[in-house]
Tab-separated table of C-alpha atoms in Angstrom:
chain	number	residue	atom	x	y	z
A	22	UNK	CA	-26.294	-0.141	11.120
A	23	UNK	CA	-27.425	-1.482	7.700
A	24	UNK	CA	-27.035	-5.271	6.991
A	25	UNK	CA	-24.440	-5.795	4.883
A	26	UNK	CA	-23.590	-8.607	2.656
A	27	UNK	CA	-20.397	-9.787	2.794
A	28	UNK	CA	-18.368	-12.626	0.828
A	29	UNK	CA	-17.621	-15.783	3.188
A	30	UNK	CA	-13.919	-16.842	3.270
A	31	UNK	CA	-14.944	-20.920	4.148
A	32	UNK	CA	-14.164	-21.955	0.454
A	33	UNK	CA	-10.697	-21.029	0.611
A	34	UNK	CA	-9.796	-22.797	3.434
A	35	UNK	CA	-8.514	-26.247	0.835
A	36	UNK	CA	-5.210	-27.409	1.623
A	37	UNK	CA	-3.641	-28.498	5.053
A	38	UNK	CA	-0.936	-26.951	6.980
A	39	UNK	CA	2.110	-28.646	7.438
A	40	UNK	CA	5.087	-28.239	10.178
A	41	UNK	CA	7.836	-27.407	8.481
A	42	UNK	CA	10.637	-28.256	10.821
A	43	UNK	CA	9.352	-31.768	10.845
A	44	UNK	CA	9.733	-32.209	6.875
A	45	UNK	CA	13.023	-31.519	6.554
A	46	UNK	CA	12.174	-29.887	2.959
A	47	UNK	CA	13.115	-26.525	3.944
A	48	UNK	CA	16.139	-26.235	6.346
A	49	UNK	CA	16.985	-22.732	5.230
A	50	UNK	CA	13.217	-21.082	5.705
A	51	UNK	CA	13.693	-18.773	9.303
A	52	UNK	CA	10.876	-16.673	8.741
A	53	UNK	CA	8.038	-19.526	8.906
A	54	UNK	CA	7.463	-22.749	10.873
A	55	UNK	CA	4.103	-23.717	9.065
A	56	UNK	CA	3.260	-24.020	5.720
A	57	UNK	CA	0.220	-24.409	3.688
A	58	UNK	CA	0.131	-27.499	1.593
A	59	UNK	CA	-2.119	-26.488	-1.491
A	60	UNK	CA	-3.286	-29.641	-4.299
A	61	UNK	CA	-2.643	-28.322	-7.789
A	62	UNK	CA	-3.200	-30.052	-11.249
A	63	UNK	CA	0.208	-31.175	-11.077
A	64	UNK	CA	0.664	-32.212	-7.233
A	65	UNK	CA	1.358	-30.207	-4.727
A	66	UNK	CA	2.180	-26.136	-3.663
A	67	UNK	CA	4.006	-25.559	-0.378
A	68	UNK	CA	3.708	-22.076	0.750
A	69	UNK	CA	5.060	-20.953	4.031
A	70	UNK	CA	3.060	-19.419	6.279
A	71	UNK	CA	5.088	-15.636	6.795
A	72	UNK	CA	4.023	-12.977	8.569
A	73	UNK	CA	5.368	-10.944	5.718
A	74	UNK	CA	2.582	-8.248	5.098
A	75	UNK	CA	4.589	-5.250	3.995
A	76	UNK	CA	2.360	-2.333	3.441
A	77	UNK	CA	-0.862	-1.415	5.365
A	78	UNK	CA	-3.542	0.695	4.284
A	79	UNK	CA	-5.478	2.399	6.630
A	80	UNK	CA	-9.045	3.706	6.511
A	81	UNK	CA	-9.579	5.920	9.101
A	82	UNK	CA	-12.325	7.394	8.298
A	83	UNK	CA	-15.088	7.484	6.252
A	84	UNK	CA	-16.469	10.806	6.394
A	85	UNK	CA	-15.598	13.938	4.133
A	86	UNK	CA	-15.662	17.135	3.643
A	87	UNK	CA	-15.946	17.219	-0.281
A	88	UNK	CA	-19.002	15.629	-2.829
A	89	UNK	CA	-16.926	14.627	-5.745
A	90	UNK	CA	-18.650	13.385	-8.968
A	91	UNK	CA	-16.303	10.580	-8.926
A	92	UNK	CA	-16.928	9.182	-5.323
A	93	UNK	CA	-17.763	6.184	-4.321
A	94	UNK	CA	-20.976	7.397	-2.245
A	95	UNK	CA	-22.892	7.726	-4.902
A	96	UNK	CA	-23.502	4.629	-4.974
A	97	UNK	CA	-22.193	3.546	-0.795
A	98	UNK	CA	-24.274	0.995	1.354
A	99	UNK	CA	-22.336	1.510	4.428
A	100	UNK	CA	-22.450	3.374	7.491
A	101	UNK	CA	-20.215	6.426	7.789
A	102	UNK	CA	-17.697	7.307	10.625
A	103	UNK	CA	-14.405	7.650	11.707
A	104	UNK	CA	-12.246	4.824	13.470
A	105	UNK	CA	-11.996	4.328	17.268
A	106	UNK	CA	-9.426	5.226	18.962
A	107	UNK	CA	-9.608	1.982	20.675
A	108	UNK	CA	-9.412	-0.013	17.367
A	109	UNK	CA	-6.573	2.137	16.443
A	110	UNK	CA	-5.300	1.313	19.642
A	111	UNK	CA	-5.424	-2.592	18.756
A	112	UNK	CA	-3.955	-1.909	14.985
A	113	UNK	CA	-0.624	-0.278	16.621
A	114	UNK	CA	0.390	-3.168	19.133
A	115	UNK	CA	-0.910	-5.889	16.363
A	116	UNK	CA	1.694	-4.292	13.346
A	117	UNK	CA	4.711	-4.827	16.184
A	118	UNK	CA	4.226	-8.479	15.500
A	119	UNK	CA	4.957	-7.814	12.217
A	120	UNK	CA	8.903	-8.149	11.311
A	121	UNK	CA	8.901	-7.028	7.377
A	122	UNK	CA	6.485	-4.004	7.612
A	123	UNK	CA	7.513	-1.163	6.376
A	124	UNK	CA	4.766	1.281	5.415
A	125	UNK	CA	1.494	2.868	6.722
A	126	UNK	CA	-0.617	4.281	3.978
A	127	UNK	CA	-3.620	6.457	5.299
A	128	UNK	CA	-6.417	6.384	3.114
A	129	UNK	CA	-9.273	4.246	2.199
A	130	UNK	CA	-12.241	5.890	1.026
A	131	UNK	CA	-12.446	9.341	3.120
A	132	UNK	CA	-10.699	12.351	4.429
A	133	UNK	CA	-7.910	11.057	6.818
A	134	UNK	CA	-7.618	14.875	7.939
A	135	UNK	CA	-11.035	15.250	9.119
A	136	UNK	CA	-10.258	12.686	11.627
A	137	UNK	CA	-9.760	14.496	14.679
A	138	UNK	CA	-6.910	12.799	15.853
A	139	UNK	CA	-5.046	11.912	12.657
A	140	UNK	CA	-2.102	13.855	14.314
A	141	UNK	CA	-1.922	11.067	17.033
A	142	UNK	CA	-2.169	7.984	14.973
A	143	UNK	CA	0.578	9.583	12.298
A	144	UNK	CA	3.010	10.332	15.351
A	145	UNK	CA	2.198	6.732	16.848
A	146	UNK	CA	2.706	5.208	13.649
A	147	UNK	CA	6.143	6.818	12.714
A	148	UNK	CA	7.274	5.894	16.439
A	149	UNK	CA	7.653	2.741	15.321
A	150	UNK	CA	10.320	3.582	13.221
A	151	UNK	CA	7.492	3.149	9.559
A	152	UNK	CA	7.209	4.894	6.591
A	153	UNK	CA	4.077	7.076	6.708
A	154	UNK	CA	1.749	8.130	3.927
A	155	UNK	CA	-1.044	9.805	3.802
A	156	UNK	CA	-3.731	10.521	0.328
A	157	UNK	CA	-6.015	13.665	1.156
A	158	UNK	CA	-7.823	16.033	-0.991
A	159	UNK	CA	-5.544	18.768	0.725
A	160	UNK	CA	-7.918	21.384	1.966
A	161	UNK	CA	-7.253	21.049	5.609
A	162	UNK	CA	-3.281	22.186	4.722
A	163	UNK	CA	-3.718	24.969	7.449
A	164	UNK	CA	-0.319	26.475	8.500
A	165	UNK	CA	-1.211	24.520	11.714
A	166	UNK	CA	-1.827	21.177	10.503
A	167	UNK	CA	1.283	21.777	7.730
A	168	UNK	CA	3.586	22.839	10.685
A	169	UNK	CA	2.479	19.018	12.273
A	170	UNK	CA	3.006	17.764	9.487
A	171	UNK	CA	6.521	18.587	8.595
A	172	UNK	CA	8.093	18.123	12.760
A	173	UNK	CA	6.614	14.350	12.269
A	174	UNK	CA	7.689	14.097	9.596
A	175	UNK	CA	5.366	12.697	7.231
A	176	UNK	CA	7.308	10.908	4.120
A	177	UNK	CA	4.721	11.265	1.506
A	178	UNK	CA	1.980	12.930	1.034
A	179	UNK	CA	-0.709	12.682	-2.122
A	180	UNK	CA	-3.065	15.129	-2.915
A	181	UNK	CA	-5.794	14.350	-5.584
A	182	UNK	CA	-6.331	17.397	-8.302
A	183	UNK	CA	-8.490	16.389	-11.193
A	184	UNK	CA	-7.387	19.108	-13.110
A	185	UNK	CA	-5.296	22.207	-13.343
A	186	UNK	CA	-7.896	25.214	-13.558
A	187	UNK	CA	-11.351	26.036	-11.917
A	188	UNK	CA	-13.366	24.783	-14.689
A	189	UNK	CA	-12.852	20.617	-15.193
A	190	UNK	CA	-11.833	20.888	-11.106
A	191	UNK	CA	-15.322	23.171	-9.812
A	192	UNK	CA	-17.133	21.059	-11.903
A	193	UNK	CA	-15.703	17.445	-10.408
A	194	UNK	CA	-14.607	18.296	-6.912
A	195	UNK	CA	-17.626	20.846	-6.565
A	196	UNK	CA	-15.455	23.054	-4.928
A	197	UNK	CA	-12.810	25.935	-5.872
A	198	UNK	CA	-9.028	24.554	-6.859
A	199	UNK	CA	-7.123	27.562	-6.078
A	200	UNK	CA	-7.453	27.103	-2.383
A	201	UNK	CA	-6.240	23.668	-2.675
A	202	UNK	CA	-3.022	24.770	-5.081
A	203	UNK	CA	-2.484	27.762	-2.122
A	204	UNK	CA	-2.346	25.595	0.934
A	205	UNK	CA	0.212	23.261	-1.932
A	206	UNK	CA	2.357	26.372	-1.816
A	207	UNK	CA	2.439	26.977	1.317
A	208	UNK	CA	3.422	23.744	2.499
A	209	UNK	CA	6.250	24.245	-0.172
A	210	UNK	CA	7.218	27.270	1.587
A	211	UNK	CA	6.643	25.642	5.375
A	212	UNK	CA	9.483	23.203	4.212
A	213	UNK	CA	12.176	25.218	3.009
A	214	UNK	CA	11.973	27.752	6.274
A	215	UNK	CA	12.300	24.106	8.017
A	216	UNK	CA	14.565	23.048	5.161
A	217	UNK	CA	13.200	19.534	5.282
A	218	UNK	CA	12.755	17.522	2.223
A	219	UNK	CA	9.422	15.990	3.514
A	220	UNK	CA	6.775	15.048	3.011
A	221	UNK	CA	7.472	14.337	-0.423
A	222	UNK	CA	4.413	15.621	-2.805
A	223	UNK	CA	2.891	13.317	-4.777
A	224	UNK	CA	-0.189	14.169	-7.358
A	225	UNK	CA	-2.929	12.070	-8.364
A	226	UNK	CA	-4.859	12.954	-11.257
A	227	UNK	CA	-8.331	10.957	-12.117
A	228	UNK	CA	-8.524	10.609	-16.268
A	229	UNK	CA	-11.932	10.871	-17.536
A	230	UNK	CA	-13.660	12.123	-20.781
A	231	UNK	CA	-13.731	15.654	-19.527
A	232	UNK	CA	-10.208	16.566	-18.448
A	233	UNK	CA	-8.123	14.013	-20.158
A	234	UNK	CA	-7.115	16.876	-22.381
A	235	UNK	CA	-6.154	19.407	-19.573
A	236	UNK	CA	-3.740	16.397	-18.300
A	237	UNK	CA	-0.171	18.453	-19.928
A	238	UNK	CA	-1.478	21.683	-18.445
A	239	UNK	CA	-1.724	19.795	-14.657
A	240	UNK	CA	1.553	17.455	-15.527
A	241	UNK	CA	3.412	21.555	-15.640
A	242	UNK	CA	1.509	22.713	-12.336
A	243	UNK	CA	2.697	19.660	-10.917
A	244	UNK	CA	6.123	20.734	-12.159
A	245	UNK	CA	5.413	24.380	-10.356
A	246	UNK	CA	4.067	22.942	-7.307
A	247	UNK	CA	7.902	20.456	-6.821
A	248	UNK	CA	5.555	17.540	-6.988
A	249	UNK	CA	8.202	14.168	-7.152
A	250	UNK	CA	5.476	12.197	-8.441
A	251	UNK	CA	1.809	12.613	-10.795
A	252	UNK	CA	-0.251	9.393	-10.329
A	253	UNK	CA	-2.859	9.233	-13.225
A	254	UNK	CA	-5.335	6.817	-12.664
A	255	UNK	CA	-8.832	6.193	-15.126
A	256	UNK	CA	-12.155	6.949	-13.418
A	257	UNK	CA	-14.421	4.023	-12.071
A	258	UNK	CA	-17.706	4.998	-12.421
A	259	UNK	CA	-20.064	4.702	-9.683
A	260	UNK	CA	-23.089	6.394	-11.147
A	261	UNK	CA	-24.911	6.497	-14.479
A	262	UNK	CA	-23.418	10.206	-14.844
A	263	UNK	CA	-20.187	8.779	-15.184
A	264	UNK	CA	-20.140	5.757	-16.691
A	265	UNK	CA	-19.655	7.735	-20.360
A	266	UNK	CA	-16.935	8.911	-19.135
A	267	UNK	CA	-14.016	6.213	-19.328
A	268	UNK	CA	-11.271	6.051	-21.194
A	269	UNK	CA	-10.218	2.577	-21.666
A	270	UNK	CA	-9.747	1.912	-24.636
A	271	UNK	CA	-7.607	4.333	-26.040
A	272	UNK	CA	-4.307	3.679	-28.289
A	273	UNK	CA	-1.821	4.236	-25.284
A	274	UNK	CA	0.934	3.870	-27.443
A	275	UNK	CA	0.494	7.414	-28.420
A	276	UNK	CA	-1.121	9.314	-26.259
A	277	UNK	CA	-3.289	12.384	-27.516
A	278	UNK	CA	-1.635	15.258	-26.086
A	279	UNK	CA	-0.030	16.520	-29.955
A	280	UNK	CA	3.655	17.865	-28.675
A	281	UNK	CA	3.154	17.468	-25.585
A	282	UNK	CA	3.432	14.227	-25.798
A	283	UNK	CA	6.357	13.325	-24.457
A	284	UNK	CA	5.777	15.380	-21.321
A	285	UNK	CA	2.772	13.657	-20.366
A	286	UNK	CA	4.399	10.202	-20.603
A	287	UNK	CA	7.817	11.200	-18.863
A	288	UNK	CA	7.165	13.151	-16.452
A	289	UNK	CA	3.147	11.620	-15.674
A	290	UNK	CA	2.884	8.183	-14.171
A	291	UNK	CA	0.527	6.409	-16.609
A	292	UNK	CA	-2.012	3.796	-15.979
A	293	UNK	CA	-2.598	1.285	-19.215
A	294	UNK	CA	-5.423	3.077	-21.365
A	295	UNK	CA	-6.431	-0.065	-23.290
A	296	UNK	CA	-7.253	-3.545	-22.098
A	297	UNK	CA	-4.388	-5.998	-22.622
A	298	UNK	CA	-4.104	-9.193	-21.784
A	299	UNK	CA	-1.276	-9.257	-18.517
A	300	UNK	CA	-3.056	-8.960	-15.531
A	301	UNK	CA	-1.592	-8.409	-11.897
A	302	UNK	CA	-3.151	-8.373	-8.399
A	303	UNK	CA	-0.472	-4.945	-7.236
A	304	UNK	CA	-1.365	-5.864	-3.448
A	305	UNK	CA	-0.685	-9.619	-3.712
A	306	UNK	CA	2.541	-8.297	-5.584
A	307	UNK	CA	3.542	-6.008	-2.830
A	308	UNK	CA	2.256	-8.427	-0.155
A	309	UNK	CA	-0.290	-4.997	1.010
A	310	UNK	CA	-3.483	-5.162	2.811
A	311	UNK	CA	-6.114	-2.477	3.661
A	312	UNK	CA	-8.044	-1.944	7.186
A	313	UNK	CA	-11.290	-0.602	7.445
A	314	UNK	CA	-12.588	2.336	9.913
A	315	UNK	CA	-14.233	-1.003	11.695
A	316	UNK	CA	-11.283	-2.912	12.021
A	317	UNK	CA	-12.105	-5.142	8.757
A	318	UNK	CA	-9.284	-6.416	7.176
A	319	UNK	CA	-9.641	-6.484	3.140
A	320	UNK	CA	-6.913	-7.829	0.757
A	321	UNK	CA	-7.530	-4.475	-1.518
A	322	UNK	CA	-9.225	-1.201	-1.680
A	323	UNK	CA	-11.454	-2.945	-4.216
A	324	UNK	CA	-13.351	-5.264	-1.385
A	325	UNK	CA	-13.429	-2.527	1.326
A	326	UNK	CA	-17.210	-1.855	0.808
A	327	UNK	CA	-20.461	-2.246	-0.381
A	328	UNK	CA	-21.201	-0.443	-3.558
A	329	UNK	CA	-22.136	-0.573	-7.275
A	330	UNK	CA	-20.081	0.884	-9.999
A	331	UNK	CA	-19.603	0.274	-13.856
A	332	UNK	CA	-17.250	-1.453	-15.572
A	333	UNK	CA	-17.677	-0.858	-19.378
A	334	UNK	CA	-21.169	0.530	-19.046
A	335	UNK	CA	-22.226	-2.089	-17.268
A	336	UNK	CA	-23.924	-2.117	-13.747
A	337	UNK	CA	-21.854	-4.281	-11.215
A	338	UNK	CA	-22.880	-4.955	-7.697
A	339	UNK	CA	-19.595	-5.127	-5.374
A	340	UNK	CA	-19.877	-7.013	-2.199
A	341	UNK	CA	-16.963	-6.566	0.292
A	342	UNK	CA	-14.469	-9.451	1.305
A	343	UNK	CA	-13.181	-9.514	4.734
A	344	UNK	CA	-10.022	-12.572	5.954
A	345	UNK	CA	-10.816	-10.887	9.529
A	346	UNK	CA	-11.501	-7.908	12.102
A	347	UNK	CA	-8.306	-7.125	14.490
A	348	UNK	CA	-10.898	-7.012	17.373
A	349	UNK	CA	-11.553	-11.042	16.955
A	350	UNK	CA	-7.814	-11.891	15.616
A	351	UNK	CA	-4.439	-10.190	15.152
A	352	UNK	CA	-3.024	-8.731	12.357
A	353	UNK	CA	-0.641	-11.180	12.022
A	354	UNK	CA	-2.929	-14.229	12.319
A	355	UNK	CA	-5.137	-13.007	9.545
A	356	UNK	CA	-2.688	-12.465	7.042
A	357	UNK	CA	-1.369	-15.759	7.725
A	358	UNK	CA	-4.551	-17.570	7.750
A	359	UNK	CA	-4.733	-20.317	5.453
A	360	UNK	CA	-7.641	-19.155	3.654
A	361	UNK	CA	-5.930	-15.421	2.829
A	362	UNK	CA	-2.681	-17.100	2.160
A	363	UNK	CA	-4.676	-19.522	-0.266
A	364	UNK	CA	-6.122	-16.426	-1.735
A	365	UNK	CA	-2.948	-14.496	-2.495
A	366	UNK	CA	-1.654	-17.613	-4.248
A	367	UNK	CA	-4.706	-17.583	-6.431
A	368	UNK	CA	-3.739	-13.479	-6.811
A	369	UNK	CA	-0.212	-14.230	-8.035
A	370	UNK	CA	-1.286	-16.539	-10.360
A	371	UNK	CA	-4.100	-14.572	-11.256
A	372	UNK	CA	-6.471	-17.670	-11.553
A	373	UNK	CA	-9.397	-15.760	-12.411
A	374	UNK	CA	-11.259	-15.596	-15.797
A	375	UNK	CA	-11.529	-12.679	-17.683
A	376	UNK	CA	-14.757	-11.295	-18.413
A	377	UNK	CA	-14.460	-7.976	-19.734
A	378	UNK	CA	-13.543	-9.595	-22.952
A	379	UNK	CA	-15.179	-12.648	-23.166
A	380	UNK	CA	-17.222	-13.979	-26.176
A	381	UNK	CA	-20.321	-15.249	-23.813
A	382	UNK	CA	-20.126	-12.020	-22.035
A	383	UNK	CA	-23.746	-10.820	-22.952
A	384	UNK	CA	-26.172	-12.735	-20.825
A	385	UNK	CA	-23.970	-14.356	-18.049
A	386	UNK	CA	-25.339	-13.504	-14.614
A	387	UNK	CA	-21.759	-14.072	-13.399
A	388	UNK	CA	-20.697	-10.155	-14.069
A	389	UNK	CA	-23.963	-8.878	-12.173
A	390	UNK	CA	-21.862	-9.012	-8.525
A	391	UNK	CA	-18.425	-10.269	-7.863
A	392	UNK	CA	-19.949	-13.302	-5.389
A	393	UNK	CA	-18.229	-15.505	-8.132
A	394	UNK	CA	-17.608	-16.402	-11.955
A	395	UNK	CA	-17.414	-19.499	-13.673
A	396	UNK	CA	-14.139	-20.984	-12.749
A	397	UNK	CA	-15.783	-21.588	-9.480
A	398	UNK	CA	-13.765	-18.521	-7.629
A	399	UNK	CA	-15.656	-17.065	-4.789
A	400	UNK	CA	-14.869	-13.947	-4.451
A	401	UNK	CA	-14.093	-13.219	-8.062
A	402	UNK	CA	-11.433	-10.563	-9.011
A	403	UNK	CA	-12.309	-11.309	-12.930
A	404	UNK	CA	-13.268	-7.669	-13.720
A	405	UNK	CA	-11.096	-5.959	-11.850
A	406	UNK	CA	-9.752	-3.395	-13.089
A	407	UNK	CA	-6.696	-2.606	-11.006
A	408	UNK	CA	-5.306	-5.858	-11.752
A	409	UNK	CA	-5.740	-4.705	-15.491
A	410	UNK	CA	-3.712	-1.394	-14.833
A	411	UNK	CA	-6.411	0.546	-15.603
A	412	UNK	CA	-6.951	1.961	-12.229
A	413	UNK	CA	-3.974	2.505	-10.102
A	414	UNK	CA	-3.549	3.878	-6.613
A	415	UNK	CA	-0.680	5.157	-4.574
């Protein structure tokens, strides 16, 4: 296994934790005994110490069965391979012990299908009375694996199509689309003979250069294929092939699509197409953390890994950020560690600077890696682009 290097959680462990049944300052709070007592500019933050984690996403594998243009291999440092069954094992006693979760997202960076028991963790997972979800690039839609599928049943399912004919889609996905849209249909079918309403088909659609234009012809195949939901999301380039291909900063106010318009923005769920100034951590906002195939847990899909990628044509080195593994420490303990919960308060506030568009931008070594920037933050989520709304995920 390669050597990895990963950002170190030991600066975020300021602050002290407090009892809080010994204060007296919170007679109403049932959900938390402990609380983290934080020094600000003005005093003090008091933030009890929940085990309120809400959604989970899970990476159960890393492996795949496509070569998209758009993944992140081409520019992965880690080891490939699919998630223990003993670790899985560990992840489904450690969510009991955790009274406000409510969904199970299965995705990550890989093919949660070509994990050959996805069918058991799903069915242990929904056991437990959870909302289930899975992303998948929806070639393995057999009538088999569709029939399993829909007796579960799964609530959601996503299926990434990055664009609505052979051309834009061969030349991405490097494979044909009309198998894809046919195993679409047929789960379509599979559902009325079972005349179940799920899973419930969601689209995501990856905006770039190339197919941005073909975006009202998929937003009506969506509309063909019953889809209750078309995710658009820009590209994040991991490769120099790529990295002309964003679409950042165009007038979102009016998108380019002539009369079709107002289609695209009713009926397509749009991420922000320029940079503006709000920013927003969406997995600090709906208290979410991801799991890696190893049992690493990550506070976002953004510090899973080890790659590179390029954020306005420039080269970034991405080292991931781990509060824990579930084989040293529960689920619960980690995401009420002081350290996390000291991070997610620096989330919601967004304490971070912002680089993109800053006027010393060209030569600071700060942007080369996300290790830190110059507000002292260490890991640094000042160029991240999911916080901007540029990127979004399911």
């Amino acid at each position: 296994m390669k050597k990895l290097i990963t950002i170190s959680k030991e600066n975020l462990f300021g602050g002290k934790v407090i009892n809080l049944t010994k204060t007296g300052l919170f007679p109403l709070e049932r959900k938390a005994s402990e609380a983290l007592l934080l020094p600000t500019e003005e005093g003090y933050k008091i933030i009890p110490l929940r085990r309120d984690l809400k959604k989970l996403y899970v990476e159960v594998t890393t492996l795949c069965n496509f070569d998209c243009t758009t993944c992140i291999r081409n520019s992965w440092l880690d080891d490939m391979g699919h998630m223990e069954w003993s670790t899985f094992e560990r992840l489904l006693e450690q969510i009991k012990e955790l009274p406000e979760l409510e969904c199970i997202h299965f995705g990550g960076f890989g093919e949660p299908m070509s994990h050959p028991r996805i069918f058991d963790m799903l069915r242990a997972v929904k056991s437990q009375g959870l909302r289930v979800e899975m992303i998948t690039n929806g070639s393995l839609l057999t009538q088999e694996n569709i029939k399993q599928l829909i007796s579960l049943p799964l609530d959601a399912i996503y299926i990434s199509l990055d664009g609505p004919d052979e051309e834009e889609y061969n030349e991405i996905r490097r494979t044909e689309l009309s198998p894809v849209v046919e195993n679409i249909k047929a789960l379509n079918r599979a559902k009325e003979t079972a005349k179940s309403k799920l899973p419930e088909l969601g689209i995501e659609f990856v905006a770039m250069k190339k197919n941005f234009h073909k975006l009202p012809k998929l937003v009506r195949l969506s509309m063909e294929l019953q889809a209750r939901k078309l995710i658009v999301t820009n590209v994040l380039p991991y490769n120099e092939e790529m990295k002309d291909e964003i679409l950042y900063d165009m007038e979102d106010t009016m998108m380019a699509h002539g009369k079709d318009t107002i289609l695209v923005n009713v009926l397509a769920q749009m991420p922000y197409m320029k940079m503006r100034t709000d920013r927003q951590c969406k997995f600090a906002e709906d208290k979410a953390a991801a799991i890696t195939y190893r049992g690493e847990v990550a506070p976002c899909y953004a510090l899973m890994h080890s790659y590179h990628c390029f954020v306005y044509g420039r080269k970034k080195e991405i080292f991931p950020f781990y509060l824990g593994n579930i084989h040293d420490s529960t689920l619960s303990e980690i995401w009420t560690d002081p350290a996390y919960v000291n991070f997610r308060s620096k989330l919601k506030d967004f304490k971070f600077p912002s680089c993109s568009d800053c006027k010393y931008l060209d030569g600071c070594s700060y942007t080369d890696t996300n290790e830190s920037d110059c507000w002292g933050n260490n890991p640094s989520c000042a160029e991240c682009l999911w916080s901007r709304r540029l990127i979004a995920c399911p």
